[in-house]
Structures are given as structure tokens and as C-alpha cells.
Short mmCIF file of C-alpha atoms and ligand atoms in Angstrom, two decimals:
data_model
loop_
_atom_site.label_atom_id
_atom_site.label_comp_id
_atom_site.label_asym_id
_atom_site.label_seq_id
_atom_site.Cartn_x
_atom_site.Cartn_y
_atom_site.Cartn_z
CA UNK A 300 -24.74 -16.90 -35.53
CA UNK A 301 -21.84 -14.76 -34.50
CA UNK A 302 -20.28 -16.78 -31.73
CA UNK A 303 -20.50 -19.66 -29.32
CA UNK A 304 -23.33 -20.00 -26.82
CA UNK A 305 -22.44 -18.61 -23.44
CA UNK A 306 -23.71 -19.08 -19.91
CA UNK A 307 -24.78 -16.12 -17.74
CA UNK A 308 -21.80 -13.91 -17.09
CA UNK A 309 -21.91 -12.75 -13.47
CA UNK A 310 -19.99 -9.57 -14.39
CA UNK A 311 -22.87 -8.34 -16.56
CA UNK A 312 -25.83 -6.43 -15.10
CA UNK A 313 -28.53 -7.83 -17.41
CA UNK A 314 -31.20 -5.48 -16.10
CA UNK A 315 -29.08 -2.47 -17.02
CA UNK A 316 -28.16 -4.08 -20.35
CA UNK A 317 -31.85 -4.59 -21.21
CA UNK A 318 -32.50 -0.87 -20.60
CA UNK A 319 -29.52 0.06 -22.77
CA UNK A 320 -30.72 -2.25 -25.56
CA UNK A 321 -34.09 -0.48 -25.57
CA UNK A 322 -32.41 2.91 -25.74
CA UNK A 323 -30.04 1.86 -28.51
CA UNK A 324 -32.98 0.42 -30.43
CA UNK A 325 -34.69 3.82 -30.43
CA UNK A 326 -31.44 5.50 -31.49
CA UNK A 327 -31.19 3.09 -34.41
CA UNK A 328 -34.65 4.02 -35.69
CA UNK A 329 -36.86 1.36 -34.10
CA UNK A 330 -39.95 2.66 -32.32
CA UNK A 331 -39.99 -0.03 -29.64
CA UNK A 332 -37.97 -2.95 -28.36
CA UNK A 333 -39.19 -5.68 -26.02
CA UNK A 334 -37.75 -8.92 -24.69
CA UNK A 335 -39.46 -12.30 -24.45
CA UNK A 336 -38.62 -15.85 -23.51
CA UNK A 337 -38.97 -18.61 -26.10
CA UNK A 338 -42.09 -20.48 -24.90
CA UNK A 339 -44.73 -20.44 -27.65
CA UNK A 340 -46.81 -23.50 -26.74
CA UNK A 341 -50.26 -22.04 -27.46
CA UNK A 342 -49.13 -20.38 -30.67
CA UNK A 343 -47.62 -23.66 -31.81
CA UNK A 344 -51.03 -25.35 -31.46
CA UNK A 345 -52.63 -22.59 -33.57
CA UNK A 346 -49.88 -22.79 -36.17
CA UNK A 347 -50.24 -26.56 -36.49
CA UNK A 348 -54.04 -26.28 -36.77
CA UNK A 349 -53.65 -23.63 -39.46
CA UNK A 350 -51.25 -25.80 -41.42
CA UNK A 351 -53.43 -28.87 -40.89
CA UNK A 352 -56.36 -27.04 -42.45
CA UNK A 353 -54.23 -26.09 -45.46
CA UNK A 354 -54.74 -22.38 -44.78
CA UNK A 355 -51.20 -21.58 -45.87
CA UNK A 356 -52.13 -22.48 -49.46
CA UNK A 357 -49.00 -22.82 -51.59
CA UNK A 358 -46.67 -21.18 -49.05
CA UNK A 359 -44.68 -24.40 -48.60
CA UNK A 360 -42.07 -22.56 -46.54
CA UNK A 361 -44.63 -22.28 -43.73
CA UNK A 362 -44.63 -26.03 -43.16
CA UNK A 363 -41.13 -26.94 -44.28
CA UNK A 364 -39.39 -26.39 -40.96
CA UNK A 365 -41.40 -28.57 -38.57
CA UNK A 366 -41.39 -27.18 -35.03
CA UNK A 367 -38.39 -24.93 -35.64
CA UNK A 368 -40.77 -22.01 -36.34
CA UNK A 369 -42.42 -22.26 -32.93
CA UNK A 370 -39.36 -23.35 -30.92
CA UNK A 371 -36.64 -20.72 -31.24
CA UNK A 372 -33.92 -22.89 -29.67
CA UNK A 373 -34.48 -25.52 -32.38
CA UNK A 374 -33.71 -22.93 -35.03
CA UNK A 375 -30.75 -21.44 -33.18
CA UNK A 376 -29.47 -23.75 -30.43
CA UNK A 377 -28.85 -21.96 -27.15
CA UNK A 378 -31.45 -19.24 -27.72
CA UNK A 379 -32.79 -18.06 -24.37
CA UNK A 380 -34.35 -14.72 -25.20
CA UNK A 381 -35.77 -12.89 -28.16
CA UNK A 382 -35.20 -9.16 -28.54
CA UNK A 383 -38.24 -8.08 -30.58
CA UNK A 384 -38.30 -4.79 -32.47
CA UNK A 385 -40.85 -2.83 -34.45
CA UNK A 386 -40.42 -0.10 -37.04
CA UNK A 387 -43.21 2.13 -38.39
CA UNK A 388 -43.59 2.15 -42.17
CA UNK A 389 -46.52 4.46 -42.99
CA UNK A 390 -44.96 6.93 -45.45
CA UNK A 391 -45.85 10.60 -44.78
CA UNK A 392 -45.90 11.66 -48.42
CA UNK A 393 -48.23 9.10 -49.95
CA UNK A 394 -51.62 9.45 -51.60
CA UNK A 395 -54.68 8.85 -49.44
CA UNK A 396 -55.41 5.08 -49.52
CA UNK A 397 -59.20 5.49 -49.49
CA UNK A 398 -59.02 7.78 -52.52
CA UNK A 399 -56.84 5.34 -54.45
CA UNK A 400 -59.06 2.39 -53.55
CA UNK A 401 -62.12 4.35 -54.65
CA UNK A 402 -60.69 5.17 -58.09
CA UNK A 403 -60.78 2.04 -60.29
CA UNK A 404 -58.45 3.58 -62.89
CA UNK A 405 -55.65 3.66 -60.30
CA UNK A 406 -53.62 0.78 -58.85
CA UNK A 407 -53.48 0.23 -55.10
CA UNK A 408 -50.13 -0.98 -53.74
CA UNK A 409 -50.16 -1.78 -50.03
CA UNK A 410 -48.48 0.84 -47.91
CA UNK A 411 -45.69 -1.40 -46.67
CA UNK A 412 -44.35 -1.96 -50.19
CA UNK A 413 -44.11 1.58 -51.55
CA UNK A 414 -40.45 2.13 -50.72
CA UNK A 415 -37.34 0.06 -50.10
CA UNK A 416 -37.59 -3.63 -49.18
CA UNK A 417 -38.00 -3.70 -45.39
CA UNK A 418 -36.17 -7.00 -44.93
CA UNK A 419 -32.85 -5.33 -45.66
CA UNK A 420 -33.60 -2.17 -43.69
CA UNK A 421 -34.58 -3.99 -40.49
CA UNK A 422 -31.90 -6.65 -40.57
CA UNK A 423 -29.14 -4.10 -41.05
CA UNK A 424 -30.36 -2.11 -38.03
CA UNK A 425 -30.64 -5.28 -35.95
CA UNK A 426 -27.04 -6.14 -36.85
CA UNK A 427 -26.03 -2.68 -35.63
CA UNK A 428 -27.93 -3.26 -32.41
CA UNK A 429 -26.10 -6.57 -31.94
CA UNK A 430 -22.81 -4.75 -32.50
CA UNK A 431 -23.60 -2.30 -29.71
CA UNK A 432 -24.56 -5.14 -27.36
CA UNK A 433 -21.32 -6.98 -28.11
CA UNK A 434 -19.30 -3.84 -27.39
CA UNK A 435 -20.64 -3.90 -23.81
CA UNK A 436 -21.38 -7.58 -23.12
CA UNK A 437 -18.58 -9.10 -25.17
CA UNK A 438 -19.12 -11.63 -27.96
CA UNK A 439 -22.50 -13.36 -27.63
CA UNK A 440 -24.67 -15.80 -29.58
CA UNK A 441 -27.29 -14.16 -31.77
CA UNK A 442 -28.98 -14.05 -35.15
CA UNK A 443 -31.01 -11.23 -36.70
CA UNK A 444 -34.29 -11.85 -38.55
CA UNK A 445 -37.02 -9.90 -40.26
CA UNK A 446 -39.38 -12.15 -42.17
CA UNK A 447 -36.25 -14.00 -43.25
CA UNK A 448 -36.46 -17.36 -41.44
CA UNK A 449 -38.97 -19.69 -39.76
CA UNK A 450 -39.82 -17.40 -36.86
CA UNK A 451 -43.24 -16.72 -35.29
CA UNK A 452 -42.60 -12.99 -35.28
CA UNK A 453 -46.01 -11.72 -34.16
CA UNK A 454 -46.29 -14.20 -31.30
CA UNK A 455 -42.81 -13.31 -30.02
CA UNK A 456 -43.50 -9.59 -30.33
CA UNK A 457 -46.78 -10.02 -28.45
CA UNK A 458 -44.95 -11.80 -25.63
CA UNK A 459 -42.30 -9.05 -25.64
CA UNK A 460 -45.03 -6.45 -25.03
CA UNK A 461 -44.98 -4.73 -28.44
CA UNK A 462 -48.71 -5.19 -29.03
CA UNK A 463 -51.35 -7.88 -29.35
CA UNK A 464 -52.33 -10.08 -32.28
CA UNK A 465 -55.64 -8.58 -33.38
CA UNK A 466 -58.64 -10.32 -34.88
CA UNK A 467 -57.21 -9.51 -38.33
CA UNK A 468 -54.07 -11.44 -37.19
CA UNK A 469 -51.72 -8.45 -37.44
CA UNK A 470 -49.89 -7.17 -34.37
CA UNK A 471 -51.21 -3.83 -33.15
CA UNK A 472 -50.87 -1.59 -30.15
CA UNK A 473 -53.15 0.95 -28.53
CA UNK A 474 -50.51 3.67 -28.83
CA UNK A 475 -49.44 3.09 -32.45
CA UNK A 476 -51.89 0.92 -34.36
CA UNK A 477 -50.45 -1.71 -36.70
CA UNK A 478 -48.53 0.00 -39.51
CA UNK A 479 -45.16 -1.37 -38.49
CA UNK A 480 -42.73 -4.13 -39.41
CA UNK A 481 -41.27 -6.64 -37.02
CA UNK A 482 -37.74 -7.93 -36.64
CA UNK A 483 -35.87 -9.73 -33.90
CA UNK A 484 -32.57 -10.88 -32.46
CA UNK A 485 -32.46 -14.40 -31.11
CA UNK A 486 -29.90 -14.38 -28.34
CA UNK A 487 -28.31 -16.52 -25.63
CA UNK A 488 -28.13 -13.58 -23.20
CA UNK A 489 -30.27 -14.24 -20.08
CA UNK A 490 -31.98 -10.85 -20.23
CA UNK A 491 -35.03 -9.97 -18.07
CA UNK A 492 -38.29 -10.41 -20.02
CA UNK A 493 -41.09 -7.87 -20.53
CA UNK A 494 -44.76 -8.32 -19.71
CA UNK A 495 -46.91 -9.37 -22.68
CA UNK A 496 -49.28 -6.81 -24.18
CA UNK A 497 -52.99 -7.00 -23.40
CA UNK A 498 -55.63 -7.51 -26.09
CA UNK A 499 -57.88 -4.49 -26.75
CA UNK A 500 -60.01 -5.74 -29.65
CA UNK A 501 -63.01 -6.05 -27.36
CA UNK A 502 -66.29 -6.51 -29.25
CA UNK A 503 -65.00 -4.82 -32.42
CA UNK A 504 -65.42 -6.84 -35.64
CA UNK A 505 -64.56 -4.11 -38.16
CA UNK A 506 -61.72 -5.97 -39.83
CA UNK A 507 -63.77 -9.14 -40.32
CA UNK A 508 -66.59 -7.12 -41.86
CA UNK A 509 -64.30 -5.05 -44.11
CA UNK A 510 -62.31 -7.88 -45.67
CA UNK A 511 -63.30 -7.94 -49.35
CA UNK A 512 -62.88 -11.71 -49.68
CA UNK A 513 -63.96 -12.92 -46.23
CA UNK A 514 -60.43 -14.18 -45.56
CA UNK A 515 -60.68 -13.60 -41.80
CA UNK A 516 -62.83 -16.69 -41.38
CA UNK A 517 -63.14 -16.21 -37.59
CA UNK A 518 -61.54 -13.82 -35.11
CA UNK A 519 -57.74 -14.42 -35.12
CA UNK A 520 -58.04 -16.90 -37.98
CA UNK A 521 -56.95 -16.06 -41.48
CA UNK A 522 -57.39 -18.36 -44.45
CA UNK A 523 -54.48 -17.13 -46.53
CA UNK A 524 -55.92 -18.78 -49.63
CA UNK A 525 -58.63 -16.12 -49.63
CA UNK A 526 -56.44 -13.18 -48.64
CA UNK A 527 -55.68 -10.63 -51.38
CA UNK A 528 -52.19 -10.23 -49.99
CA UNK A 529 -51.57 -13.95 -50.61
CA UNK A 530 -53.30 -13.94 -54.01
CA UNK A 531 -51.30 -10.98 -55.34
CA UNK A 532 -47.92 -11.62 -53.66
CA UNK A 533 -47.46 -15.27 -52.73
CA UNK A 534 -49.51 -17.21 -55.27
CA UNK A 535 -47.55 -17.88 -58.43
CA UNK A 536 -50.24 -19.49 -60.58
CA UNK A 537 -53.71 -18.53 -61.68
CA UNK A 538 -55.83 -16.41 -59.32
CA UNK A 539 -59.11 -18.25 -58.61
CA UNK A 540 -61.75 -16.76 -60.93
CA UNK A 541 -64.35 -16.41 -58.15
CA UNK A 542 -62.02 -14.06 -56.24
CA UNK A 543 -60.90 -11.83 -59.11
CA UNK A 544 -63.71 -9.30 -59.06
CA UNK A 545 -63.34 -8.98 -55.26
CA UNK A 546 -59.72 -7.91 -55.62
CA UNK A 547 -60.79 -4.57 -57.13
CA UNK A 548 -57.74 -2.45 -57.95
CA UNK A 549 -55.41 -3.99 -55.33
CA UNK A 550 -52.40 -5.07 -57.38
CA UNK A 551 -49.88 -5.79 -54.60
CA UNK A 552 -51.03 -6.72 -51.11
CA UNK A 553 -54.04 -5.37 -49.28
CA UNK A 554 -54.54 -3.03 -46.34
CA UNK A 555 -58.31 -3.01 -45.87
CA UNK A 556 -58.40 -4.82 -42.52
CA UNK A 557 -55.91 -2.34 -41.10
CA UNK A 558 -57.48 0.72 -42.71
CA UNK A 559 -60.70 0.14 -40.78
CA UNK A 560 -59.04 -0.69 -37.47
CA UNK A 561 -59.92 2.02 -34.91
CA UNK A 562 -56.50 1.75 -33.26
CA UNK A 563 -54.83 3.00 -36.43
CA UNK A 564 -56.13 6.46 -35.57
CA UNK A 565 -53.12 6.49 -33.24
CA UNK A 566 -50.62 5.39 -35.88
CA UNK A 567 -47.45 7.37 -36.43
CA UNK A 568 -45.82 8.27 -39.73
CA UNK A 569 -42.49 6.69 -40.54
CA UNK A 570 -39.46 8.96 -40.46
CA UNK A 571 -37.50 6.59 -42.72
CA UNK A 572 -36.55 8.01 -46.11
CA UNK A 573 -36.24 4.38 -47.26
CA UNK A 574 -40.01 3.88 -46.95
CA UNK A 575 -41.01 6.89 -49.06
CA UNK A 576 -42.95 5.91 -52.22
CA UNK A 577 -40.86 5.32 -55.31
CA UNK A 578 -41.97 5.93 -58.92
CA UNK A 579 -45.32 7.28 -57.72
CA UNK A 580 -46.36 3.75 -56.77
CA UNK A 581 -48.75 5.21 -54.19
CA UNK A 582 -51.29 6.07 -56.90
CA UNK A 583 -50.22 5.00 -60.41
CA UNK A 584 -52.56 4.71 -63.36
CA UNK A 585 -53.29 1.05 -64.11
CA UNK A 586 -52.79 1.48 -67.85
CA UNK A 587 -49.44 3.18 -67.34
CA UNK A 588 -47.87 0.48 -65.19
CA UNK A 589 -49.40 -2.24 -67.38
CA UNK A 590 -47.41 -0.76 -70.26
CA UNK A 591 -44.04 -1.22 -68.50
CA UNK A 592 -41.82 -3.69 -70.29
CA UNK A 593 -39.84 -6.21 -68.27
CA UNK A 594 -36.74 -4.04 -68.19
CA UNK A 595 -38.74 -1.10 -66.87
CA UNK A 596 -40.36 -3.35 -64.26
CA UNK A 597 -36.97 -4.60 -63.07
CA UNK A 598 -35.43 -1.17 -63.05
CA UNK A 599 -38.35 0.54 -61.27
CA UNK A 600 -38.74 -2.13 -58.63
CA UNK A 601 -35.02 -2.55 -57.88
CA UNK A 602 -34.53 -2.64 -54.09
CA UNK A 603 -38.30 -3.01 -53.55
CA UNK A 604 -40.17 -6.04 -52.19
CA UNK A 605 -42.41 -5.88 -55.28
CA UNK A 606 -39.65 -7.21 -57.50
CA UNK A 607 -39.89 -10.65 -55.91
CA UNK A 608 -43.22 -11.43 -57.55
CA UNK A 609 -41.61 -11.10 -60.99
CA UNK A 610 -42.89 -9.47 -64.16
CA UNK A 611 -45.41 -12.17 -65.05
CA UNK A 612 -47.30 -11.90 -61.74
CA UNK A 613 -47.07 -8.11 -61.98
CA UNK A 614 -48.93 -8.24 -65.31
CA UNK A 615 -51.30 -10.92 -63.99
CA UNK A 616 -52.31 -8.70 -61.06
CA UNK A 617 -52.75 -5.56 -63.15
CA UNK A 618 -54.79 -7.51 -65.73
CA UNK A 619 -57.23 -8.48 -62.96
CA UNK A 620 -57.50 -4.84 -61.83
CA UNK A 621 -58.08 -3.74 -65.44
CA UNK A 622 -60.83 -6.35 -65.69
CA UNK A 623 -62.42 -4.62 -62.69
CA UNK A 624 -61.94 -1.10 -64.14
CA UNK A 625 -64.71 0.79 -65.96
CA UNK A 626 -64.97 -0.15 -69.64
CA UNK A 627 -63.34 2.48 -71.79
CA UNK A 628 -61.25 2.48 -74.94
CA UNK A 629 -57.93 3.05 -73.14
CA UNK A 630 -58.48 0.06 -70.85
CA UNK A 631 -59.56 -2.24 -73.68
CA UNK A 632 -56.62 -1.11 -75.84
CA UNK A 633 -54.18 -1.75 -72.99
CA UNK A 634 -55.56 -5.26 -72.50
CA UNK A 635 -55.62 -6.00 -76.24
CA UNK A 636 -51.95 -5.00 -76.42
CA UNK A 637 -51.18 -7.90 -74.03
CA UNK A 638 -53.63 -10.53 -75.30
CA UNK A 639 -50.88 -12.41 -77.19
CA UNK A 640 -48.28 -12.12 -74.42
CA UNK A 641 -45.73 -14.94 -74.35
CA UNK A 642 -46.84 -16.07 -70.88
CA UNK A 643 -49.93 -18.34 -70.75
CA UNK A 644 -50.59 -17.01 -67.21
CA UNK A 645 -50.73 -13.42 -68.45
CA UNK A 646 -52.80 -14.37 -71.53
CA UNK A 647 -55.37 -16.19 -69.40
CA UNK A 648 -55.83 -13.24 -67.02
CA UNK A 649 -55.97 -10.76 -69.93
CA UNK A 650 -58.63 -12.89 -71.63
CA UNK A 651 -60.64 -12.91 -68.39
CA UNK A 652 -60.28 -9.14 -68.08
CA UNK A 653 -61.40 -8.54 -71.67
CA UNK A 654 -64.37 -10.78 -71.01
CA UNK A 655 -65.45 -8.53 -68.11
CA UNK A 656 -65.81 -5.66 -70.55
CA UNK A 657 -68.15 -7.59 -72.86
CA UNK A 658 -70.99 -7.64 -70.34
C1 B12 B 750 -47.21 -16.05 -43.91
C2 B12 B 750 -47.32 -14.55 -43.76
C3 B12 B 750 -48.36 -13.91 -44.44
C4 B12 B 750 -49.49 -14.67 -45.12
C5 B12 B 750 -50.43 -15.24 -44.03
C6 B12 B 750 -50.79 -14.21 -42.94
C7 B12 B 750 -51.04 -14.81 -41.57
N1 B12 B 750 -51.92 -14.23 -40.81
O1 B12 B 750 -50.42 -15.80 -41.23
C8 B12 B 750 -50.09 -13.59 -46.04
C9 B12 B 750 -49.44 -13.65 -47.41
C10 B12 B 750 -51.61 -13.65 -46.23
C11 B12 B 750 -49.63 -12.31 -45.33
C12 B12 B 750 -50.26 -11.11 -45.47
C13 B12 B 750 -49.86 -9.95 -44.83
N2 B12 B 750 -48.72 -9.76 -44.14
CO1 B12 B 750 -47.52 -11.22 -43.66
N3 B12 B 750 -46.37 -12.53 -42.95
C14 B12 B 750 -46.39 -13.82 -42.98
C15 B12 B 750 -45.24 -14.42 -42.14
C16 B12 B 750 -44.12 -14.85 -43.09
C17 B12 B 750 -45.64 -15.59 -41.24
C18 B12 B 750 -46.93 -15.37 -40.42
C19 B12 B 750 -47.31 -16.62 -39.64
O2 B12 B 750 -46.54 -17.08 -38.83
N4 B12 B 750 -48.48 -17.22 -39.94
C20 B12 B 750 -48.91 -18.42 -39.27
C21 B12 B 750 -50.36 -18.26 -38.79
C22 B12 B 750 -50.80 -19.52 -38.05
O3 B12 B 750 -50.35 -17.17 -37.90
P1 B12 B 750 -51.58 -16.22 -37.66
O4 B12 B 750 -52.58 -16.34 -38.75
O5 B12 B 750 -51.05 -14.87 -37.35
O6 B12 B 750 -52.23 -16.87 -36.35
C23 B12 B 750 -51.74 -16.53 -35.06
C24 B12 B 750 -52.82 -15.91 -34.19
O7 B12 B 750 -53.86 -15.31 -34.93
C25 B12 B 750 -53.21 -17.01 -33.28
N5 B12 B 750 -54.34 -17.83 -33.71
C26 B12 B 750 -54.46 -18.57 -34.81
N6 B12 B 750 -55.61 -19.25 -34.81
C27 B12 B 750 -56.25 -18.92 -33.68
C28 B12 B 750 -57.47 -19.35 -33.19
C29 B12 B 750 -57.91 -18.83 -31.98
C30 B12 B 750 -59.22 -19.28 -31.47
C31 B12 B 750 -57.12 -17.88 -31.27
C32 B12 B 750 -57.59 -17.29 -30.00
C33 B12 B 750 -55.88 -17.49 -31.79
C34 B12 B 750 -55.46 -18.03 -32.97
O8 B12 B 750 -52.06 -17.87 -33.17
C35 B12 B 750 -51.35 -17.85 -34.39
C36 B12 B 750 -49.86 -18.00 -34.12
O9 B12 B 750 -49.35 -16.90 -33.39
C37 B12 B 750 -44.83 -13.16 -41.27
C38 B12 B 750 -43.34 -13.07 -40.95
C39 B12 B 750 -42.96 -14.04 -39.87
N7 B12 B 750 -41.91 -14.81 -40.09
O10 B12 B 750 -43.62 -14.11 -38.84
C40 B12 B 750 -45.33 -11.96 -42.13
C41 B12 B 750 -45.94 -10.77 -41.38
C42 B12 B 750 -46.95 -11.35 -40.42
N8 B12 B 750 -46.68 -10.08 -42.42
C43 B12 B 750 -46.72 -8.80 -42.28
C44 B12 B 750 -47.49 -7.92 -43.08
C45 B12 B 750 -47.15 -6.43 -43.00
C46 B12 B 750 -48.52 -8.43 -43.90
C47 B12 B 750 -49.60 -7.62 -44.63
C48 B12 B 750 -50.14 -6.43 -43.84
C49 B12 B 750 -49.03 -7.16 -45.99
C50 B12 B 750 -50.04 -6.47 -46.91
N9 B12 B 750 -50.34 -5.21 -46.68
O11 B12 B 750 -50.51 -7.07 -47.84
C51 B12 B 750 -50.70 -8.71 -44.85
C52 B12 B 750 -51.72 -8.75 -43.70
C53 B12 B 750 -52.77 -9.81 -43.89
C54 B12 B 750 -53.36 -10.24 -42.55
N10 B12 B 750 -54.61 -9.85 -42.27
O12 B12 B 750 -52.69 -10.92 -41.76
C55 B12 B 750 -45.94 -8.35 -41.05
C56 B12 B 750 -46.95 -7.99 -39.95
C57 B12 B 750 -46.54 -6.83 -39.06
C58 B12 B 750 -47.60 -6.61 -37.99
N11 B12 B 750 -47.78 -5.36 -37.58
O13 B12 B 750 -48.25 -7.52 -37.56
C59 B12 B 750 -45.05 -9.64 -40.75
C60 B12 B 750 -44.78 -9.89 -39.27
C61 B12 B 750 -43.73 -9.43 -41.51
C62 B12 B 750 -42.78 -8.47 -40.77
N12 B12 B 750 -41.58 -8.93 -40.41
O14 B12 B 750 -43.08 -7.33 -40.52
N13 B12 B 750 -48.56 -12.56 -44.54
S1 SF4 B 751 -55.23 -8.13 -46.13
FE1 SF4 B 751 -57.16 -7.71 -47.25
S2 SF4 B 751 -57.85 -9.70 -48.00
FE2 SF4 B 751 -56.27 -10.09 -46.43
S3 SF4 B 751 -57.41 -10.34 -44.52
FE3 SF4 B 751 -56.89 -8.16 -44.63
S4 SF4 B 751 -58.67 -7.21 -45.67
FE4 SF4 B 751 -58.81 -9.41 -46.02
S1 SF4 B 752 -60.46 -3.80 -36.49
FE1 SF4 B 752 -61.27 -4.18 -34.41
S2 SF4 B 752 -61.28 -6.42 -34.20
FE2 SF4 B 752 -59.97 -5.92 -35.95
S3 SF4 B 752 -57.91 -5.82 -35.09
FE3 SF4 B 752 -58.73 -3.73 -35.05
S4 SF4 B 752 -59.65 -3.54 -33.00
FE4 SF4 B 752 -59.32 -5.73 -33.36
#
């Protein structure tokens, strides 16, 4: 929060300011900016149902903040409007996802995590946007977020006209698909709001059908406990045995529901050097990255979102993928080299993986 909350300043032309904000957003590398009010009543009902059904699994942070997540002014008092932004992340120079997913000797890392951690990239740009607004409007109340606080980002972006929440529960648009991140500025400026985006899922069910674990339990409803993204990124303990073979070679996140979405034919490549793949993480050999020691893991994932899962979960995830790989000497040797690992979590997943190669 950079300053006090202010009332509408009659000297400011808010309509003109909103247009400038959208232009500045594009100059700063966002692909689209929209403005919404803070009313999220319907989304709050869905959020509370989701939590009530335990679909957040062990993501305690999803329920820790009460109604602050669905009521922006409870998180930042005085918030009147939300300036929602989206930034494409699909890296132009990455291996073809279908080819990587089809080769069980390779590891699949979801496309959003191949380069630099997006949280930092988006929040820095949003701060710059706020700086430009302040230069024209004077000091104003705001805070910048990108997956960094209890904020219902997709719902706000939908209201701001950036796209609709699809049946796979990601935000997508008919002009750009869904391969983008979201970020926002909560603000006390009484800016004019944009019209919400319309839903174009129609009768399509492709994402529900493509999900390897059946995590999209109904249109617009995701049971995170079944989602490979949750299992490989958020879950800290043991991955449920029944789900391990369904994970295939996905070692960090999952993109399947977006890969099949017809609207992603219209997706644009990211122009951000920050999102280019690092250390060939777009198609690494499973046995090679399983051999990294902790120092190598920390060094090669510095500045990346992957680092947050820690070395133990990194090995846990790769062990599962190696359990799903074809049985050959190199795979069995790699697993045997980790069977006495200091971590019980790693040992248990390695033992499971070795067991897969006995049948
Ligand atoms: C928790 C979380 C997860 C969890 C749960 C996902 C989820 N759907 O909630 C897990 C770990 C599984 C996850 C995975 C991924 N995530 Co995530 N995640 C979040 C986070 C932190 C909160 C999302 C949230 O509020 N969930 C609460 C539930 C209730 O929301 P919901 O399932 O979307 O349900 C909404 C609607 O579907 C609708 N609804 C719900 N039930 C019903 C029922 C009916 C009948 C109807 C009509 C509607 C309806 O209302 C709900 C509220 O708006 C946001 C960041 C943020 N602060 O917003 C990022 C965020 C959503 N994630 C993001 C990304 C990129 C991903 C992955 C693609 C990463 C990957 N490749 O592995 C996957 C996609 C998986 C998927 N199919 O959604 C991006 C999405 C960008 C975009 N274009 O939409 C976000 C916005 C982060 C960011 N700042 O860019 N994520
Ligand atoms: S990210 Fe993967 S596991 Fe999760 S809902 Fe989409 S397809 Fe299913
Ligand atoms: S795959 Fe089909 S149903 Fe799923 S989000 Fe895309 S358009 Fe909607």
C-alpha cells in the first residue's frame, strides 16, 4: 500500500486515465489490461463450496484468509477497482510438448515454469505501471499482486474482460487462448469498468476428456487433490499410489487440459526473454535430471518457480516418472542409485518405481 485512500479527485479525467493505463500496460509488456469493480458474490459461493468439499487438499493458504480472498476491500481497505493484467508465457524456443509427453524417457515440465519465476516478473511490471499512474494522478492507494496474496485472480480478470473461466477452470480468450499469467493492481481510483468477457466453451468437453486423472470433476469444477499440477507442485508428502501411473512423465505441473483446448490455436508466443527455457528444461532426460545433486538443483533452478518445491519433491516427482518409463538398465541403475537416499519420502517413491519394473 503506497499511500492513503483518496476520494474521487474532480481534477482527474478517469476515462482518459483508464485509456492511458491500458496503453502503458502494453508498453510495459502486458498483452491486455482491463478494469473491474470488486463485487465477486457468485465466485465467493463457488470458492466456499470448493473449500467445503475439501477440494483444495493441503493448500491451507486457500482457506486461511476467510472472505478476504473474495472481497478485495477486506484485503486492502478502500479498494474500489481492480486493474487486471495478463502476460503471455508460451516460450517460442521450446520443444514440442506433445513430443515430450509422448517420450517416456524425457521429463515434461509445464510451459509456464521453463524460465524465470513469473511472480517477480509480473509484480515488477505492475509496480512500474503504478508509478506511471502516480505521475499523472498523484499519489494513490494501490497494491500489486501476481499469485502473491489471497486474490481471486481469474474471477477479477473475467470481470475485467480479459477472458472467461473455461471448463478446465483456467482463464482463456477467443483471441489468445490461455497461455498467460495474471496479475493485478488493487486501487482506490474510481476508474470506469470494462464489460466482462463472454464464455465461448459451448458444448466442447475436450479438457474434461483429456485430463489424465479426471481432476475436472464437472465443467468449471476442479478437484485439486486429483490434479497433477497439485500433486507435483503443491503436495509435500507422498503422492497417492493410485495416481502415480497416471502422472506419466509430468514432473512439474501439467498442461494437458490447455493443450487440447481449441482456443489455444490462437495463442501467441511470449516475447519475454525471461520466459525462455533454462537448462534445457523443456525436454530433459529423466535420468540426467535425477542425477543432479542438491547443489546442482539449487543452482539450476535459481530464479525459477521450480525451486520452491525443494530437492526432495524434485526427486520424488522424477522417481514417479522413472517408474512409468520403459524398463531398461539405465533407468533401473538410476533408481538403484537413489534407493538408500536419506529422505524417507524419496526412498518410498524410488521403491515404488523399482517395483514397477519387476512386472
Ligand atoms: C490454487 C491454484 C491452483 C491449484 C487449484 C486450481 C484451481 N482451479 O483452483 C492447482 C495447484 C491445481 C493449480 C494448477 C494450475 N495453475 Co494455478 N493457481 C491457483 C491460485 C493460487 C488460486 C486459484 C483459485 O482461486 N482457486 C479457487 C477455486 C474455487 O477456483 P476455480 O477452481 O478456478 O473455480 C472458479 C470457477 O471455475 C467457478 N466455479 C467453481 N465451481 C463452479 C461450479 C459451477 C457450476 C460454475 C458455473 C462455476 C464454478 O468459480 C470459481 C471461483 O472463481 C491462482 C492464483 C490466484 N491467486 O488466483 C493460480 C492460477 C489460477 N494458476 C495458474 C496456472 C498457470 C496454473 C496451471 C496451468 C499450472 C500448470 N501448468 O501446472 C495449473 C492449471 C490447472 C487447472 N486446470 O486449473 C494461473 C492461471 C492463468 C490463467 N490463464 O488462468 C493463476 C491465475 C496464477 C497466475 N497469477 O497466473 N493452481
Ligand atoms: S492440469 Fe492436468 S491434471 Fe490438472 S486438470 Fe488440467 S489436465 Fe487435469
Ligand atoms: S477445452 Fe473446450 S471446454 Fe475446455 S476450456 Fe477449452 S473450449 Fe472450454
